[in-house]
PDB file of C-alpha atoms in Angstrom:
ATOM      1  CA  MET A  19      -6.890 -19.981   1.390  1.00 85.00           C
ATOM      2  CA  ASN A  20      -3.198 -19.783   2.215  1.00 93.00           C
ATOM      3  CA  ILE A  21      -0.386 -17.540   1.042  1.00 96.00           C
ATOM      4  CA  ASP A  22       1.382 -20.233  -0.975  1.00 95.00           C
ATOM      5  CA  THR A  23      -1.808 -20.855  -2.973  1.00 95.00           C
ATOM      6  CA  ILE A  24      -2.377 -17.126  -3.482  1.00 96.00           C
ATOM      7  CA  LEU A  25       1.172 -16.581  -4.731  1.00 97.00           C
ATOM      8  CA  TYR A  26       1.146 -19.707  -6.900  1.00 96.00           C
ATOM      9  CA  ASP A  27      -2.124 -18.655  -8.542  1.00 96.00           C
ATOM     10  CA  PHE A  28      -0.799 -15.147  -9.096  1.00 97.00           C
ATOM     11  CA  HIS A  29       2.424 -16.335 -10.714  1.00 97.00           C
ATOM     12  CA  GLN A  30       0.488 -18.692 -12.993  1.00 97.00           C
ATOM     13  CA  THR A  31      -1.985 -16.044 -14.189  1.00 96.00           C
ATOM     14  CA  ASN A  32      -0.305 -12.687 -13.448  1.00 95.00           C
ATOM     15  CA  CYS A  33      -3.522 -11.481 -11.889  1.00 95.00           C
ATOM     16  CA  ILE A  34      -5.206 -11.532  -8.519  1.00 97.00           C
ATOM     17  CA  GLY A  35      -8.657 -13.035  -8.793  1.00 94.00           C
ATOM     18  CA  GLU A  36     -11.889 -12.007  -7.180  1.00 93.00           C
ATOM     19  CA  GLU A  37     -11.835 -14.968  -4.778  1.00 94.00           C
ATOM     20  CA  THR A  38      -8.405 -13.933  -3.496  1.00 95.00           C
ATOM     21  CA  VAL A  39      -9.523 -10.322  -3.132  1.00 95.00           C
ATOM     22  CA  ASN A  40     -12.570 -11.436  -1.150  1.00 93.00           C
ATOM     23  CA  HIS A  41     -10.425 -13.548   1.176  1.00 94.00           C
ATOM     24  CA  ILE A  42      -7.973 -10.710   1.766  1.00 94.00           C
ATOM     25  CA  ASN A  43     -10.824  -8.286   2.433  1.00 92.00           C
ATOM     26  CA  THR A  44     -12.615 -10.514   4.936  1.00 92.00           C
ATOM     27  CA  ASP A  45     -10.097 -12.850   6.570  1.00 94.00           C
ATOM     28  CA  GLN A  46      -8.353 -11.084   9.460  1.00 93.00           C
ATOM     29  CA  ASP A  47      -5.971 -13.997   9.991  1.00 95.00           C
ATOM     30  CA  LEU A  48      -4.963 -13.998   6.309  1.00 96.00           C
ATOM     31  CA  ARG A  49      -4.267 -10.251   6.448  1.00 96.00           C
ATOM     32  CA  THR A  50      -1.957 -10.779   9.422  1.00 95.00           C
ATOM     33  CA  ARG A  51      -0.229 -13.713   7.718  1.00 95.00           C
ATOM     34  CA  LEU A  52       0.277 -11.634   4.546  1.00 96.00           C
ATOM     35  CA  LEU A  53       1.831  -8.849   6.571  1.00 95.00           C
ATOM     36  CA  ASN A  54       4.174 -11.231   8.383  1.00 95.00           C
ATOM     37  CA  TYR A  55       5.058 -13.047   5.160  1.00 96.00           C
ATOM     38  CA  PHE A  56       6.052  -9.858   3.349  1.00 96.00           C
ATOM     39  CA  ARG A  57       8.006  -8.596   6.333  1.00 95.00           C
ATOM     40  CA  GLN A  58      10.280 -11.602   5.726  1.00 95.00           C
ATOM     41  CA  LYS A  59      10.089 -12.271   1.978  1.00 96.00           C
ATOM     42  CA  GLN A  60       9.981 -10.236  -1.194  1.00 95.00           C
ATOM     43  CA  ASP A  61       7.559 -10.551  -4.087  1.00 97.00           C
ATOM     44  CA  ARG A  62       7.307  -7.072  -5.527  1.00 97.00           C
ATOM     45  CA  ALA A  63       5.418  -8.221  -8.634  1.00 97.00           C
ATOM     46  CA  PHE A  64       2.642  -9.554  -6.408  1.00 98.00           C
ATOM     47  CA  ALA A  65       2.679  -6.463  -4.185  1.00 98.00           C
ATOM     48  CA  LEU A  66       2.395  -4.100  -7.175  1.00 98.00           C
ATOM     49  CA  ASN A  67      -0.380  -6.181  -8.706  1.00 98.00           C
ATOM     50  CA  LEU A  68      -2.258  -6.331  -5.404  1.00 98.00           C
ATOM     51  CA  LEU A  69      -2.221  -2.551  -5.087  1.00 98.00           C
ATOM     52  CA  ASP A  70      -3.137  -2.077  -8.761  1.00 97.00           C
ATOM     53  CA  THR A  71      -6.028  -4.530  -8.339  1.00 96.00           C
ATOM     54  CA  PHE A  72      -7.299  -2.735  -5.248  1.00 96.00           C
ATOM     55  CA  ILE A  73      -6.936   0.671  -6.943  1.00 96.00           C
ATOM     56  CA  GLY A  74      -8.926  -0.633  -9.915  1.00 95.00           C
ATOM     57  CA  ILE A  75     -11.704  -1.893  -7.657  1.00 95.00           C
ATOM     58  CA  ARG A  76     -11.788   1.403  -5.744  1.00 95.00           C
ATOM     59  CA  LYS A  77     -12.128   3.359  -8.993  1.00 94.00           C
ATOM     60  CA  GLN A  78     -15.213   1.406 -10.060  1.00 92.00           C
ATOM     61  CA  PRO A  79     -18.505   3.322  -9.718  1.00 88.00           C
ATOM     62  CA  ARG A  80     -19.937   0.867  -7.191  1.00 84.00           C
ATOM     63  CA  ASN A  81     -16.701  -0.033  -5.481  1.00 77.00           C
ATOM     64  CA  ASN A  82     -16.562  -1.999  -2.272  1.00 75.00           C
ATOM     65  CA  MET A  83     -12.897  -1.379  -1.493  1.00 84.00           C
ATOM     66  CA  PRO A  84     -12.452   0.275   1.898  1.00 89.00           C
ATOM     67  CA  ALA A  85      -9.412   2.481   2.452  1.00 91.00           C
ATOM     68  CA  GLU A  86      -8.161  -0.068   4.999  1.00 94.00           C
ATOM     69  CA  ASP A  87      -7.726  -2.662   2.247  1.00 95.00           C
ATOM     70  CA  LEU A  88      -5.832  -0.167   0.109  1.00 96.00           C
ATOM     71  CA  MET A  89      -3.665   0.614   3.115  1.00 97.00           C
ATOM     72  CA  LEU A  90      -2.793  -3.053   3.577  1.00 97.00           C
ATOM     73  CA  ALA A  91      -1.719  -3.265  -0.074  1.00 98.00           C
ATOM     74  CA  CYS A  92       0.274  -0.021   0.258  1.00 98.00           C
ATOM     75  CA  TYR A  93       2.014  -1.299   3.378  1.00 97.00           C
ATOM     76  CA  ILE A  94       2.933  -4.596   1.697  1.00 97.00           C
ATOM     77  CA  LEU A  95       4.341  -2.727  -1.300  1.00 97.00           C
ATOM     78  CA  GLY A  96       6.270  -0.369   0.967  1.00 96.00           C
ATOM     79  CA  LEU A  97       7.928  -3.325   2.678  1.00 95.00           C
ATOM     80  CA  HIS A  98       9.771  -3.976  -0.596  1.00 95.00           C
ATOM     81  CA  GLY A  99      11.754  -0.757  -0.151  1.00 93.00           C
ATOM     82  CA  GLN A 100      11.650   0.637  -3.696  1.00 96.00           C
ATOM     83  CA  ILE A 101      11.525   4.423  -3.282  1.00 97.00           C
ATOM     84  CA  GLU A 102       9.758   4.889  -6.634  1.00 97.00           C
ATOM     85  CA  ASP A 103       6.793   2.975  -5.206  1.00 98.00           C
ATOM     86  CA  CYS A 104       5.938   6.048  -3.148  1.00 98.00           C
ATOM     87  CA  LEU A 105       4.282   7.347  -6.341  1.00 98.00           C
ATOM     88  CA  LYS A 106       2.110   4.219  -6.635  1.00 98.00           C
ATOM     89  CA  ILE A 107       1.059   4.664  -3.006  1.00 98.00           C
ATOM     90  CA  TRP A 108       0.369   8.349  -3.681  1.00 98.00           C
ATOM     91  CA  GLU A 109      -1.835   7.219  -6.582  1.00 98.00           C
ATOM     92  CA  ALA A 110      -3.857   5.114  -4.141  1.00 97.00           C
ATOM     93  CA  LYS A 111      -4.126   8.036  -1.736  1.00 97.00           C
ATOM     94  CA  SER A 112      -5.305  10.280  -4.573  1.00 96.00           C
ATOM     95  CA  ILE A 113      -8.107   8.084  -5.963  1.00 95.00           C
ATOM     96  CA  ASP A 114     -10.912  10.104  -4.425  1.00 93.00           C
ATOM     97  CA  PHE A 115     -11.741  12.397  -1.525  1.00 93.00           C
ATOM     98  CA  ASP A 116     -12.247   9.535   0.925  1.00 93.00           C
ATOM     99  CA  THR A 117      -8.930   7.852   0.152  1.00 95.00           C
ATOM    100  CA  HIS A 118      -7.153  11.190   0.273  1.00 95.00           C
ATOM    101  CA  CYS A 119      -8.515  11.748   3.768  1.00 94.00           C
ATOM    102  CA  GLY A 120      -8.496   8.142   4.966  1.00 93.00           C
ATOM    103  CA  LEU A 121      -5.284   6.614   3.634  1.00 96.00           C
ATOM    104  CA  ASP A 122      -2.401   7.381   6.012  1.00 97.00           C
ATOM    105  CA  ILE A 123       0.190   9.698   4.469  1.00 97.00           C
ATOM    106  CA  GLN A 124       2.791   7.778   6.466  1.00 97.00           C
ATOM    107  CA  LEU A 125       2.441   4.935   3.953  1.00 97.00           C
ATOM    108  CA  VAL A 126       3.972   7.128   1.235  1.00 98.00           C
ATOM    109  CA  MET A 127       6.991   7.643   3.484  1.00 96.00           C
ATOM    110  CA  PHE A 128       8.096   4.005   3.867  1.00 95.00           C
ATOM    111  CA  GLY A 129      11.527   4.927   2.471  1.00 94.00           C
ATOM    112  CA  GLY A 130      12.090   7.704   4.994  1.00 95.00           C
ATOM    113  CA  VAL A 131      11.084  11.351   5.009  1.00 96.00           C
ATOM    114  CA  ASN A 132      14.245  12.867   3.544  1.00 96.00           C
ATOM    115  CA  GLU A 133      14.697  10.063   1.028  1.00 97.00           C
ATOM    116  CA  THR A 134      11.112  10.399  -0.215  1.00 97.00           C
ATOM    117  CA  ILE A 135      11.327  14.190  -0.423  1.00 98.00           C
ATOM    118  CA  ASN A 136      14.632  13.963  -2.289  1.00 98.00           C
ATOM    119  CA  PHE A 137      13.230  11.390  -4.716  1.00 98.00           C
ATOM    120  CA  LEU A 138      10.063  13.377  -5.394  1.00 98.00           C
ATOM    121  CA  ALA A 139      12.108  16.548  -5.924  1.00 98.00           C
ATOM    122  CA  THR A 140      13.787  14.831  -8.902  1.00 98.00           C
ATOM    123  CA  GLN A 141      10.452  13.934 -10.513  1.00 98.00           C
ATOM    124  CA  THR A 142       8.738  16.299 -12.947  1.00 96.00           C
ATOM    125  CA  THR A 143       5.237  14.793 -13.136  1.00 97.00           C
ATOM    126  CA  ASP A 144       2.278  16.653 -11.676  1.00 97.00           C
ATOM    127  CA  PRO A 145       1.411  13.837  -9.224  1.00 97.00           C
ATOM    128  CA  ALA A 146       5.001  13.795  -7.920  1.00 98.00           C
ATOM    129  CA  GLN A 147       5.005  17.544  -7.421  1.00 98.00           C
ATOM    130  CA  GLU A 148       1.603  17.440  -5.716  1.00 98.00           C
ATOM    131  CA  ALA A 149       2.860  14.682  -3.410  1.00 98.00           C
ATOM    132  CA  LEU A 150       6.010  16.670  -2.647  1.00 98.00           C
ATOM    133  CA  LYS A 151       4.056  19.794  -1.640  1.00 98.00           C
ATOM    134  CA  TYR A 152       1.648  17.795   0.503  1.00 98.00           C
ATOM    135  CA  ILE A 153       4.441  15.836   2.187  1.00 98.00           C
ATOM    136  CA  LYS A 154       6.391  18.982   3.004  1.00 97.00           C
ATOM    137  CA  ARG A 155       3.302  20.443   4.704  1.00 97.00           C
ATOM    138  CA  CYS A 156       2.725  17.192   6.617  1.00 97.00           C
ATOM    139  CA  SER A 157       6.359  17.063   7.672  1.00 96.00           C
ATOM    140  CA  ALA A 158       6.222  20.641   8.973  1.00 96.00           C
ATOM    141  CA  CYS A 159       3.183  19.665  11.071  1.00 95.00           C
ATOM    142  CA  GLY A 160       4.993  16.684  12.631  1.00 96.00           C
ATOM    143  CA  ASP A 161       2.977  13.988  10.877  1.00 95.00           C
ATOM    144  CA  PHE A 162       6.080  11.838  10.431  1.00 96.00           C
ATOM    145  CA  ASP A 163       7.488  12.074  13.954  1.00 95.00           C
ATOM    146  CA  GLY A 164       6.388   8.496  14.773  1.00 93.00           C
ATOM    147  CA  LEU A 165       7.388   6.968  11.430  1.00 93.00           C
ATOM    148  CA  ALA A 166       9.818   4.435  12.896  1.00 92.00           C
ATOM    149  CA  GLU A 167       7.101   2.990  15.137  1.00 93.00           C
ATOM    150  CA  TYR A 168       4.552   3.079  12.306  1.00 93.00           C
ATOM    151  CA  PHE A 169       6.742   0.688  10.279  1.00 92.00           C
ATOM    152  CA  SER A 170       8.169  -1.255  13.212  1.00 92.00           C
ATOM    153  CA  PRO A 171       7.873  -5.057  12.924  1.00 92.00           C
ATOM    154  CA  GLN A 172       6.677  -5.027  16.546  1.00 92.00           C
ATOM    155  CA  THR A 173       3.685  -2.895  15.587  1.00 89.00           C
ATOM    156  CA  GLU A 174       0.657  -4.336  13.843  1.00 89.00           C
ATOM    157  CA  PRO A 175      -0.903  -1.523  11.816  1.00 93.00           C
ATOM    158  CA  TRP A 176      -4.420  -0.593  12.846  1.00 92.00           C
ATOM    159  CA  PHE A 177      -5.819  -1.374   9.388  1.00 93.00           C
ATOM    160  CA  ILE A 178      -4.876  -5.062   9.480  1.00 90.00           C
TER     161      ILE A 178
END
């Protein structure tokens, strides 16, 4: 399965099918190609749908969605640079105890530490305020000191 086929199918149906999910979950080469593709091109509708699909699978009682797959989808969405997407990534981090512990908080910060904090400070929802408190604690502990390298195009994230 290649990226052009995946994107074509998505834009025809507005959903990401089980076959595509299985390929993304198991094909290391495809994961790397997806990362490289979205580092160069934008398709936010696909990126949002991919993360929503993975979140939906993770929320199922007998889910088989590892945090690493969620992280890939979060990273791809973050590459689109829409600061409001930090809340969608926070949603993924907040699915359950394992994702809260296992999904890197750095993914929420794709827009920059100060920019994300400033954005969240303008939001009044409970999830935004929870994210803001958590991020401030993480920032004080130095969790974002290597953020530039984390998102560097020369670095392949460990979860790929």
